[in-house]
C-alpha positions as CSV (number, residue, x, y, z in Angstrom):
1,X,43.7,51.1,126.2
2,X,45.2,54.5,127.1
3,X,44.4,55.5,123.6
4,X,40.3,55.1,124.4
5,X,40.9,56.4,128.0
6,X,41.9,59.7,125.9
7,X,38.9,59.4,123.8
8,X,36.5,58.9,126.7
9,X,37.6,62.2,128.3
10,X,35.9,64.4,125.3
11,X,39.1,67.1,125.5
12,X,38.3,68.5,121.7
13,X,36.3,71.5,120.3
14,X,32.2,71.5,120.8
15,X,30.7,71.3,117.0
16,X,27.2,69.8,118.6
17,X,27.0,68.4,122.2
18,X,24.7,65.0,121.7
19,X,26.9,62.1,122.7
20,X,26.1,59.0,120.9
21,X,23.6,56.4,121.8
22,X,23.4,52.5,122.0
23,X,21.4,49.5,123.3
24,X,22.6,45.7,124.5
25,X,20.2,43.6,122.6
26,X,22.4,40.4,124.0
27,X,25.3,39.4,125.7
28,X,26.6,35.9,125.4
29,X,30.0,34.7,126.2
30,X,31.4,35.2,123.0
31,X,29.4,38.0,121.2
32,X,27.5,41.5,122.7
33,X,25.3,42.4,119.7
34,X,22.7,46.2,119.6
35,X,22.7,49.0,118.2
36,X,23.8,52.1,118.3
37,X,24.2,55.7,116.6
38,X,25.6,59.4,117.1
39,X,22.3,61.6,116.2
40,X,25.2,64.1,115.3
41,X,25.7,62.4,112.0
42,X,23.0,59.2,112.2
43,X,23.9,57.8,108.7
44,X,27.6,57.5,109.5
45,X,28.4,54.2,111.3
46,X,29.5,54.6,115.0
47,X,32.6,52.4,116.3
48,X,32.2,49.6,119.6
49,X,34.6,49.1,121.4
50,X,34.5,45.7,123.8
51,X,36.5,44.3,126.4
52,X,36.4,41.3,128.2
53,X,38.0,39.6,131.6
54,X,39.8,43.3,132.6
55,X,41.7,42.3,129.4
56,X,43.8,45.8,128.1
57,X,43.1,44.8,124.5
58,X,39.6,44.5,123.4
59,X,38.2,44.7,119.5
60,X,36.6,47.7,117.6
61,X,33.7,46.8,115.9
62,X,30.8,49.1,113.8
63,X,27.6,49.5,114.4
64,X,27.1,49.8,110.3
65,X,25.2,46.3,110.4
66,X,21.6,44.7,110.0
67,X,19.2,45.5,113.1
68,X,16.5,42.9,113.0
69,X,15.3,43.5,116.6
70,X,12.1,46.0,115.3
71,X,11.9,49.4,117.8
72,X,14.7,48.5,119.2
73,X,17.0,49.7,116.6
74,X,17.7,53.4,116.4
75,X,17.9,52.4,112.6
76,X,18.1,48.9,110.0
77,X,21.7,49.9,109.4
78,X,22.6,50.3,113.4
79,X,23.2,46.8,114.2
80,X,26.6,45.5,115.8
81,X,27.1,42.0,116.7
82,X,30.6,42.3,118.0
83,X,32.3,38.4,118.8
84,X,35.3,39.0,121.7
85,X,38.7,38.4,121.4
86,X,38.0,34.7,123.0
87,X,35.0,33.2,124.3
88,X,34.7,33.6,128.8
89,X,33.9,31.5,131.2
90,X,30.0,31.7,132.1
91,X,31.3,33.3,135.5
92,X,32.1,36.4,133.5
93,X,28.8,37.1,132.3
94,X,27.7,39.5,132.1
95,X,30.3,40.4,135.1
96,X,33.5,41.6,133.0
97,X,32.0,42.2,129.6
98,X,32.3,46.3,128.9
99,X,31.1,47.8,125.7
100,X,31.4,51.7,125.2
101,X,30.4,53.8,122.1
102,X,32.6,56.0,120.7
103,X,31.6,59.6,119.6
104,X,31.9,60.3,115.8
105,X,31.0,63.7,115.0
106,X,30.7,66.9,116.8
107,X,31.8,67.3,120.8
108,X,29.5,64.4,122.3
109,X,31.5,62.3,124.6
110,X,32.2,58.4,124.2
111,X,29.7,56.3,126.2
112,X,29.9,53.1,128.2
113,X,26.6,51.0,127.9
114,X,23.9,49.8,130.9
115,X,24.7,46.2,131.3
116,X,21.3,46.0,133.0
117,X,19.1,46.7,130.0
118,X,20.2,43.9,128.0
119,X,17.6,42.2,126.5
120,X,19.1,38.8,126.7
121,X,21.9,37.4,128.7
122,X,23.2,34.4,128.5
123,X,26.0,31.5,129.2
124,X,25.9,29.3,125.2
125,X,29.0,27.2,125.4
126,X,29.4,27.1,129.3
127,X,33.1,27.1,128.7
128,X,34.1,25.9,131.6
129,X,32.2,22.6,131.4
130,X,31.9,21.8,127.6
131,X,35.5,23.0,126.1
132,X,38.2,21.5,125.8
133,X,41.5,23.5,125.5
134,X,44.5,21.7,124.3
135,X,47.3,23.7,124.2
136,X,50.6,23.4,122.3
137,X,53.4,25.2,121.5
138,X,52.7,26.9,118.3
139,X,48.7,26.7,118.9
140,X,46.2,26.6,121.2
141,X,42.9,24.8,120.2
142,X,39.2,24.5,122.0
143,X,36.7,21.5,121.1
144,X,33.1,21.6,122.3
145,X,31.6,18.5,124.4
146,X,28.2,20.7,123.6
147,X,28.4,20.9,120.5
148,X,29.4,17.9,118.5
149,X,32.9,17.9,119.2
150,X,33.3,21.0,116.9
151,X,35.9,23.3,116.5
152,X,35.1,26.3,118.9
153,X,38.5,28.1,119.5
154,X,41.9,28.3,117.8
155,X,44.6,30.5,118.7
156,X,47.9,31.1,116.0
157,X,50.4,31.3,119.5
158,X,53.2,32.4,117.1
159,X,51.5,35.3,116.4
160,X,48.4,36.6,119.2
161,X,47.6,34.3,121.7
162,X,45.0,36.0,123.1
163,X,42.8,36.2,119.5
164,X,40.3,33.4,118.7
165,X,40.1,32.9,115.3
166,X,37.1,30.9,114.8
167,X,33.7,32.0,114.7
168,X,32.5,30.4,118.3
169,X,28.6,30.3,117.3
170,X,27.8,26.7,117.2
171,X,25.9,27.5,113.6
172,X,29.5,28.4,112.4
173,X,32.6,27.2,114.1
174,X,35.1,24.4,112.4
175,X,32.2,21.9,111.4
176,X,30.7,19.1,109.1
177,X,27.2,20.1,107.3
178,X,25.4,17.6,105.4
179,X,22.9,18.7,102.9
180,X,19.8,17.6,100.5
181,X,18.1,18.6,97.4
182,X,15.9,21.3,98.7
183,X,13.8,20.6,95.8
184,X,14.1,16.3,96.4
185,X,10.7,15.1,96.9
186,X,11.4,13.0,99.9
187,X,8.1,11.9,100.8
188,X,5.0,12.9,102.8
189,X,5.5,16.1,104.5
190,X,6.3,16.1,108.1
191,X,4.5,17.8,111.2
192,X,3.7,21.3,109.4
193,X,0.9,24.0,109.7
194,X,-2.3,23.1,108.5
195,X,-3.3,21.9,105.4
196,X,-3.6,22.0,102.4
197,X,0.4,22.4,101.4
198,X,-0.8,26.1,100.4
199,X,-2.0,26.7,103.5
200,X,0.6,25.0,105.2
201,X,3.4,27.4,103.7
202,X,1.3,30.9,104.2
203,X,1.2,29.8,107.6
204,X,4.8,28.9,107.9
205,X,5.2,32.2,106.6
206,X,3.5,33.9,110.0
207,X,5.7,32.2,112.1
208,X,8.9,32.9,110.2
209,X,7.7,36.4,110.4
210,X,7.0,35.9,114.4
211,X,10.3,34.3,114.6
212,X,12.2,37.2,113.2
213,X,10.1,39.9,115.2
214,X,10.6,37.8,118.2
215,X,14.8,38.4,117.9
216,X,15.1,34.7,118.8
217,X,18.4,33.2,118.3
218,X,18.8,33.4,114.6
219,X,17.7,33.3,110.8
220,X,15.8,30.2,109.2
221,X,17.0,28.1,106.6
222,X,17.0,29.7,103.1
223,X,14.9,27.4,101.5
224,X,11.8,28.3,103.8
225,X,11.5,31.4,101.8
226,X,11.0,29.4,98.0
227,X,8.5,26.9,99.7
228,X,5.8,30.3,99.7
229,X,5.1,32.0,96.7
230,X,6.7,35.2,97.3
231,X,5.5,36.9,93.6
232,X,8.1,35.1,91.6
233,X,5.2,32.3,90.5
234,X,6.2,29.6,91.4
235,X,5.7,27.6,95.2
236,X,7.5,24.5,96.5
237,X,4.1,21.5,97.1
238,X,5.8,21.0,100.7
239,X,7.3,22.6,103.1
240,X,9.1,20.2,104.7
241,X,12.5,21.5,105.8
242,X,16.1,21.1,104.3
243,X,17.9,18.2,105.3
244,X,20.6,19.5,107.1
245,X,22.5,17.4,109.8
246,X,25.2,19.5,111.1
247,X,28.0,18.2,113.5
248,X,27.4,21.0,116.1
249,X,23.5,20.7,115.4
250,X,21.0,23.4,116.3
251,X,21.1,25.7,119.4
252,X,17.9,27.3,118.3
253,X,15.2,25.0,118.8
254,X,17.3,22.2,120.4
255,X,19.9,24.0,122.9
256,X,22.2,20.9,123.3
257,X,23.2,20.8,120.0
258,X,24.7,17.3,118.9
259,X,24.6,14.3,121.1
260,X,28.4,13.2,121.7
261,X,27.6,9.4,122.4
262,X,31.4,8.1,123.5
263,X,34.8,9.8,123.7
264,X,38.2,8.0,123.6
265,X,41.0,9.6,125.1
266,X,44.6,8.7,123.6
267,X,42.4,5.0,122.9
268,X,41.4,4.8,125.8
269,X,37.5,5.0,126.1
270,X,36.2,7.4,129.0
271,X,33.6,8.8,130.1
272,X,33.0,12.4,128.3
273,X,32.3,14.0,131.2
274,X,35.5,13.1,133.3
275,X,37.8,15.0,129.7
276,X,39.5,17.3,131.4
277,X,38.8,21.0,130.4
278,X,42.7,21.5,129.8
279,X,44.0,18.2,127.8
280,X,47.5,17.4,127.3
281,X,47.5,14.0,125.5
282,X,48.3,13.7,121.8
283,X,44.5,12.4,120.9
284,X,40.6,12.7,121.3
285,X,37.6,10.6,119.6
286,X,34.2,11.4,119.7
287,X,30.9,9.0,118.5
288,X,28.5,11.9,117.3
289,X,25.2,11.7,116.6
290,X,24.2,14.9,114.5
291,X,21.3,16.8,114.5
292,X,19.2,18.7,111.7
293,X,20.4,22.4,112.3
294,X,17.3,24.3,112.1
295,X,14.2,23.5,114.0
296,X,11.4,26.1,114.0
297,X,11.4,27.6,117.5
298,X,9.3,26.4,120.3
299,X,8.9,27.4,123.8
300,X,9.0,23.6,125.7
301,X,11.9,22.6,123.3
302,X,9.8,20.5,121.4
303,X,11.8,18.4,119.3
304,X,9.8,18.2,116.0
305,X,11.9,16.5,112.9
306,X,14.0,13.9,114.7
307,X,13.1,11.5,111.1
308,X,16.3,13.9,110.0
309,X,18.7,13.2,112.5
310,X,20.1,9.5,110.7
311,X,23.7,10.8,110.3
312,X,26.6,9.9,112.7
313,X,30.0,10.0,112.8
314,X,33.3,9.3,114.5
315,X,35.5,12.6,115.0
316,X,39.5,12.1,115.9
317,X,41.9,14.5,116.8
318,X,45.6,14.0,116.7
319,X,47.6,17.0,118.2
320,X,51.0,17.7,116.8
321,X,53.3,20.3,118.3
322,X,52.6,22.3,115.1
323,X,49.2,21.2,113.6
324,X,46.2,19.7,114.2
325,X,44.5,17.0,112.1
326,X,40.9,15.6,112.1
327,X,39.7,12.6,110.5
328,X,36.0,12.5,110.0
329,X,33.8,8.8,109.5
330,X,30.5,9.7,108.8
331,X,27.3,7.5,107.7
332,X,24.0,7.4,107.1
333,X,21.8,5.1,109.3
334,X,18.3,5.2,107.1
335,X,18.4,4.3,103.5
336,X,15.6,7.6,102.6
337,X,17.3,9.2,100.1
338,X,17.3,13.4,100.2
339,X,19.4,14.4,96.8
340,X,22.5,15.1,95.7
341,X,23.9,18.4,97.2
342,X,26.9,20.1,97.8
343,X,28.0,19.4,101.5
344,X,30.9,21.0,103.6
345,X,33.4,18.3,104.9
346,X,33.9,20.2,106.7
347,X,33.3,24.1,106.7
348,X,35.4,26.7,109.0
349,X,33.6,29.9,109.7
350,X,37.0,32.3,111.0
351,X,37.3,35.4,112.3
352,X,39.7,38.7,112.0
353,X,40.6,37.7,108.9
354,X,39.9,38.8,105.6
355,X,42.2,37.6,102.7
356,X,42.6,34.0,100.9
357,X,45.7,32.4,99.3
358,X,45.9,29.5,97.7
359,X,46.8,27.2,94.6
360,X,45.1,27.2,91.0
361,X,46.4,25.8,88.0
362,X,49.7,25.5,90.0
363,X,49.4,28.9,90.4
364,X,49.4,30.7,93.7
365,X,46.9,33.1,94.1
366,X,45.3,35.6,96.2
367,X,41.6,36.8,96.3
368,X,39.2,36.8,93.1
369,X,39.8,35.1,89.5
370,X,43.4,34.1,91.0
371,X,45.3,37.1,91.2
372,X,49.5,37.4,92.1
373,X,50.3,37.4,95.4
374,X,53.2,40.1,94.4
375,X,51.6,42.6,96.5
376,X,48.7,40.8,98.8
377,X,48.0,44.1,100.5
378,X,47.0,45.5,97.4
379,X,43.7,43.7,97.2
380,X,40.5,43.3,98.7
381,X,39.4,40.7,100.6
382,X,38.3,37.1,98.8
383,X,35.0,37.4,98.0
384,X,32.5,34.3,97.3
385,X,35.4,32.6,95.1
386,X,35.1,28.9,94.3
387,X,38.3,27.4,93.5
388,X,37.7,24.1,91.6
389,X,40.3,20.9,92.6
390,X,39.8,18.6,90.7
391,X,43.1,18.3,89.4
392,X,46.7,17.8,90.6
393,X,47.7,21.4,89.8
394,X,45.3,22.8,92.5
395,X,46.5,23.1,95.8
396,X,44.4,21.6,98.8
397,X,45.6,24.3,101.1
398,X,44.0,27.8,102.0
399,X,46.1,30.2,103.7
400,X,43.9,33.3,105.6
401,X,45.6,36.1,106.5
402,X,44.5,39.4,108.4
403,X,44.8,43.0,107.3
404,X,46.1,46.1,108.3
405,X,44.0,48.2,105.6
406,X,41.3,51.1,106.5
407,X,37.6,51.2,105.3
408,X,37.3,49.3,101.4
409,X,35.0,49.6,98.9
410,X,32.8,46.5,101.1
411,X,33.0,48.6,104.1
412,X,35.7,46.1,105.5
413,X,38.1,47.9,108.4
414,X,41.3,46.5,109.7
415,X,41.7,43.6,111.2
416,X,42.2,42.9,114.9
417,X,45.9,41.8,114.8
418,X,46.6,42.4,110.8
419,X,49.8,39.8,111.0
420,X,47.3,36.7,112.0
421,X,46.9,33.7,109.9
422,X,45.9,29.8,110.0
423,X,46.1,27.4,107.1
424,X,43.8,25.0,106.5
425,X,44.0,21.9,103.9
426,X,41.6,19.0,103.2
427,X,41.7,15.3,101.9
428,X,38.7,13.4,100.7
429,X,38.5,9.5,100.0
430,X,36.6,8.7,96.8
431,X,32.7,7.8,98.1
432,X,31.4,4.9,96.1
433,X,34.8,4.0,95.0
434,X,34.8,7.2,93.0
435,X,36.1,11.1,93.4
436,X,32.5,13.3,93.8
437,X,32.7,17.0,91.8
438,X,34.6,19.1,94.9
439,X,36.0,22.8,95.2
440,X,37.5,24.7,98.0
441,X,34.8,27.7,98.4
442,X,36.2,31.0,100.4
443,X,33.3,33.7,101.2
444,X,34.5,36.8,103.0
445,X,31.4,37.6,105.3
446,X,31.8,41.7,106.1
447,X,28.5,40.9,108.4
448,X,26.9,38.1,106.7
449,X,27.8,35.9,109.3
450,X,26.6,37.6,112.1
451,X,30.2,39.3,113.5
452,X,32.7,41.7,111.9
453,X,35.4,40.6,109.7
454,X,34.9,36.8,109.1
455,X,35.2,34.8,106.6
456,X,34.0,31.1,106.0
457,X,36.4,28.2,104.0
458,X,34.8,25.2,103.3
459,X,35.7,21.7,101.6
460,X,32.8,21.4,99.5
461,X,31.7,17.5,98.4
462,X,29.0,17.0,95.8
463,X,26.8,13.5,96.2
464,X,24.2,12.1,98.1
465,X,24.3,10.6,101.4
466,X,23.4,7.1,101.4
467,X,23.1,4.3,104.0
468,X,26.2,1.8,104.0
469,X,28.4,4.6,101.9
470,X,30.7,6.4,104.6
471,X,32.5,9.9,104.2
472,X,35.8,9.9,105.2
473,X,37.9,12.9,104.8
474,X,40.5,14.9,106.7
475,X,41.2,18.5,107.4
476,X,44.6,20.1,109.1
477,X,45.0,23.7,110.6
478,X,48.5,25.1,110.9
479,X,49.2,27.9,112.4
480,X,51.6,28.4,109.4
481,X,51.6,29.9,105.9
482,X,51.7,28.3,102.9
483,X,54.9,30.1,102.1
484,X,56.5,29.1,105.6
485,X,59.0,26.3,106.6
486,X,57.7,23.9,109.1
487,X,60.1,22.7,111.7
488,X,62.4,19.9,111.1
489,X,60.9,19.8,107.2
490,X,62.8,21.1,104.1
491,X,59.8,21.7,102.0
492,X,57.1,24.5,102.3
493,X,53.8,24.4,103.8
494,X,52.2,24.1,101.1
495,X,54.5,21.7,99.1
496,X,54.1,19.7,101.8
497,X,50.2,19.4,101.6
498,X,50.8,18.3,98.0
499,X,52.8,16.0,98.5
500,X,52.4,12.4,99.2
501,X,53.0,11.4,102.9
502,X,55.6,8.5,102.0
503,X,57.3,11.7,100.0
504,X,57.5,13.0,103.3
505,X,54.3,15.6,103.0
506,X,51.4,15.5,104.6
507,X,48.6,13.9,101.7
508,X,47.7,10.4,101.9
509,X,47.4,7.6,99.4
510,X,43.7,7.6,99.3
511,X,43.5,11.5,98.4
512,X,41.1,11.9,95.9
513,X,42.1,13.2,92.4
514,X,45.3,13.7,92.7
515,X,46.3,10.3,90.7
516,X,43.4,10.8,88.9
517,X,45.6,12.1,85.6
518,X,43.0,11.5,82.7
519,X,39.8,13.0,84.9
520,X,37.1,10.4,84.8
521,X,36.6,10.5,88.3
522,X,39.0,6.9,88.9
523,X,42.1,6.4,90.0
524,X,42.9,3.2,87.8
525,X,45.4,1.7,85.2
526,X,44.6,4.4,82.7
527,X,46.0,7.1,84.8
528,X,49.0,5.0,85.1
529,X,49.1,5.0,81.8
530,X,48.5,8.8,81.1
531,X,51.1,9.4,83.9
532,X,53.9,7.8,82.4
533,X,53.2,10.0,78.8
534,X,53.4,13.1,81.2
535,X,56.7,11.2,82.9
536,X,58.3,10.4,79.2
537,X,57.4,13.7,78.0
538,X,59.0,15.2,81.2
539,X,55.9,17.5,82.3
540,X,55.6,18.5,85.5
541,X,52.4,16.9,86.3
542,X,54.4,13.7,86.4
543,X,56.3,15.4,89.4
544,X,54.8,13.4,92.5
545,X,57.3,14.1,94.3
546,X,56.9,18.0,94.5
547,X,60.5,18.5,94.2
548,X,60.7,20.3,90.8
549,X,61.6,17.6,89.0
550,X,60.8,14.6,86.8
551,X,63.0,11.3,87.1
552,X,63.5,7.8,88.5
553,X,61.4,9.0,92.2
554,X,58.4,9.9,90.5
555,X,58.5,6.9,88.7
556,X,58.8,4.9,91.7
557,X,55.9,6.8,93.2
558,X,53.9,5.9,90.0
559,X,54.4,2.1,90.5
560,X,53.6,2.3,94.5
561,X,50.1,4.2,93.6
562,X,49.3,2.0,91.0
């Protein structure tokens, strides 16, 4: 803080006097996004700085980012959408939220930016009614009533307890997605513009065209864009949108988001709205109902494609003193069919942090096409890698870590606290009675997801949702590293993850693929078979228990699985 106290005060030589410029487009309470520039040197990204709650430490963010709010902009590359160090109470907006531009070139002076003149204010979580903070020793964690009983905060105590790590924005957070075959005929098409279906999608057109003039709340669904001809010949015959239920549902065109229906504390049911905002017990359940994410926007809140909300789920948290796990149930209550997709059970959208680790081919790896992890520091941050598990040699873990490097070659800065991590590892059950095609994606987000530095890890499922077929799947978050020793455990965090739970690790019995040995998808008397060639022929992949070695325990784990 004294540092940018100094910088405010201007005390250096006059190369041009302009002081740099910048606009509030919105101010939420968890992101200020505008934009702003120093007409000194106008293609050279200015930096943010913003503070929240009187709070000494605040985060630098650029302004080097899509502008998509028209005149507004002093430029399309001036944009800033700047997330806090935590989400505030609704009290403190736009009250204590301070944003000041700093001067880049030439002898302008820093700036502190008109709260007044923000286009938009407002209160999206209400944190004060609709989060629940549960706080433990090595963590802190915050779970939305609002939205679907999503994860909205997490704080790694051990290292910063004052820096969220997850991306608050009810479109991102710690989540479950369910997709469709944008390209499955599903049926008639449901309430769209005019007719015929041409018509229908150039009209569709117009208003995504109004909705991104407008600057209203965000971007549409993807596959909007192929259901209109665009000049690559070809047109989608409807234009009915994506099916999409998401756990947190939409805050666009339906600003409750997901419909929490009942909530158990430690088994006890309750009413949801008597959870206390700060909850000390060891568990939560939610009954969610969730909704299709994007709605096209309408001023009375119009509802339109409620056929699409037929997914539900029950969401339990169990709160250790050094991790968190959540089991998911979720089903399908209609039997119309939308295609097979890749889905995110569930997907974490993160924040201030920038590089993946993890485990390939019993391997572990760091950023793109598996690298060492000899020098992490050396490398750039993970970008759009897809690391396939579908074998006992992959890890289920992700570690994230932060980074203390400058400006990269994808225009990446330091991150907020460079030493801050999380790890997060999933577990699927086999859907159908068999193990669906899965991989661990990791996509580091510079700006793509609408705040600096994030990046998004996801448990990706392929199948189709289908009535009387539930999901069930578990993720953990640790404020660990794979590398570190857990208290009271003599194994590894990692290990531990790949290692059966009566081993003394954390995966269960029903984890899919990891017994699968001969890869057809089954976990059956062949396997046991192809085990016990890898067990006679001492290989390692005949090492269930994770200890480094073949003998009699593996062999007794190969006759409990079977």
């Amino acid at each position: 803080m004294l540092f940018f106290l100094f910088l405010l005060s201007g005390n250096y030589s006059k190369i041009e006097a302009a002081n740099p410029q910048g606009r509030i487009y919105g101010i939420d309470d968890y992101i200020i996004t505008g934009s702003a520039w120093d007409p000194d040197c106008s293609g050279t990204p200015v930096e943010v700085h913003v503070y929240v709650d009187n709070e000494p430490q605040g985060v630098v963010c650029h302004a080097a980012y899509d502008c998509p709010w028209g005149e507004f902009c002093f430029s399309p590359k001036t944009g800033f959408w700047c997330a806090y160090r935590h989400p505030v109470n609704a009290s403190s907006v736009p009250t204590n939220i301070n944003i000041a531009v700093i001067n880049k070139c030439g002898s302008g002076e820093n700036i502190w930016l008109d709260k007044s003149q923000a286009v938009t204010v407002r209160a999206v979580h209400d944190r004060e009614k609709n989060t629940i903070l549960v706080d433990k020793p090595a963590y802190k964690i915050g779970i939305s009533k609002r939205f679907g009983a999503s994860v909205v905060e997490f704080y790694n105590k051990r290292v910063d307890q004052t820096l969220n790590l997850v991306q608050s924005d009810p479109g991102a957070a710690l989540q479950v997605a369910i997709f469709g075959d944008p390209w499955h005929l599903v049926g008639s098409s449901p309430n769209c513009f005019g007719n015929p279906p041409e018509k229908k999608c150039n009209e569709f057109e117009k208003k995504v065209e109004a909705y991104f003039a407008g600057g209203v709340c965000g971007y549409p669904n993807n596959v909007e864009f192929f259901r209109y001809d665009w000049g690559w010949g070809f047109a989608h015959p409807y234009c009915d949108l994506r099916y999409n239920p998401t756990q947190a549902g939409s805050h666009c065109g339906h600003p409750n988001g997901s419909e929490i229906r009942h909530c158990w504390a430690d088994g006890v049911k309750i009413n949801c709205a008597n959870l206390p905002a700060n909850f000390t017990g060891k568990q939560l359940k939610f009954d969610v109902h969730f909704k299709n994410f994007f709605y096209p926007f309408s001023a009375d809140n119009n509802y339109s494609y409620r056929d699409f909300d037929d997914v539900y789920g029950i969401i339990t948290y169990n709160f250790e003193n050094d991790y968190v796990q959540i089991d998911y149930d979720i089903w399908k209550a209609r039997d119309t069919k939308y295609g097979a997709a890749w889905s995110s059970l569930p997907v974490a959208f993160l924040l201030q942090l920038s590089k993946a680790v993890y485990k390939k081919d019993g391997q572990i790896c760091v950023g793109y096409n598996c690298k060492s992890v000899d020098n992490i520091n050396s490398y750039e941050p993970t970008w759009g890698d897809n690391i396939c598990i579908n074998n006992r040699a992959d890890g289920r873990w992700v570690t994230v870590l932060g980074s203390s490097e400058g400006v990269n070659s994808l225009g990446v800065r330091k991150t907020a606290t460079p030493s801050d991590f999380l790890t997060l590892a999933f577990y699927n059950q086999p859907i159908k009675g068999s193990c669906s095609p899965r991989n661990i994606q990791v996509n580091f987000l510079p700006n793509g997801g609408g705040v600096q530095n994030g990046i998004a890890v996801q448990n990706g499922l392929y199948f189709e949702a289908e009535l009387y077929h539930n999901m069930k799947f578990r993720s953990l978050i640790f404020p660990y590293k794979n590398d570190e020793i857990l208290p009271g455990k003599n194994k590894n965090l990692g290990e531990l993850v790949d290692s059966y739970a009566f081993a003394g690790g954390f995966m269960p019995e029903w984890e899919c693929n990891m017994a699968d040995f001969n890869n057809d998808g089954k976990t059956d008397g062949q396997d046991v078979k192809a085990l016990l060639q890898d067990y006679k022929s001492n290989k390692l992949a005949a090492d269930l228990s994770a200890d480094g070695l073949v003998n009699g325990l593996d062999f007794g784990f190969i006759i409990k699985l079977y």
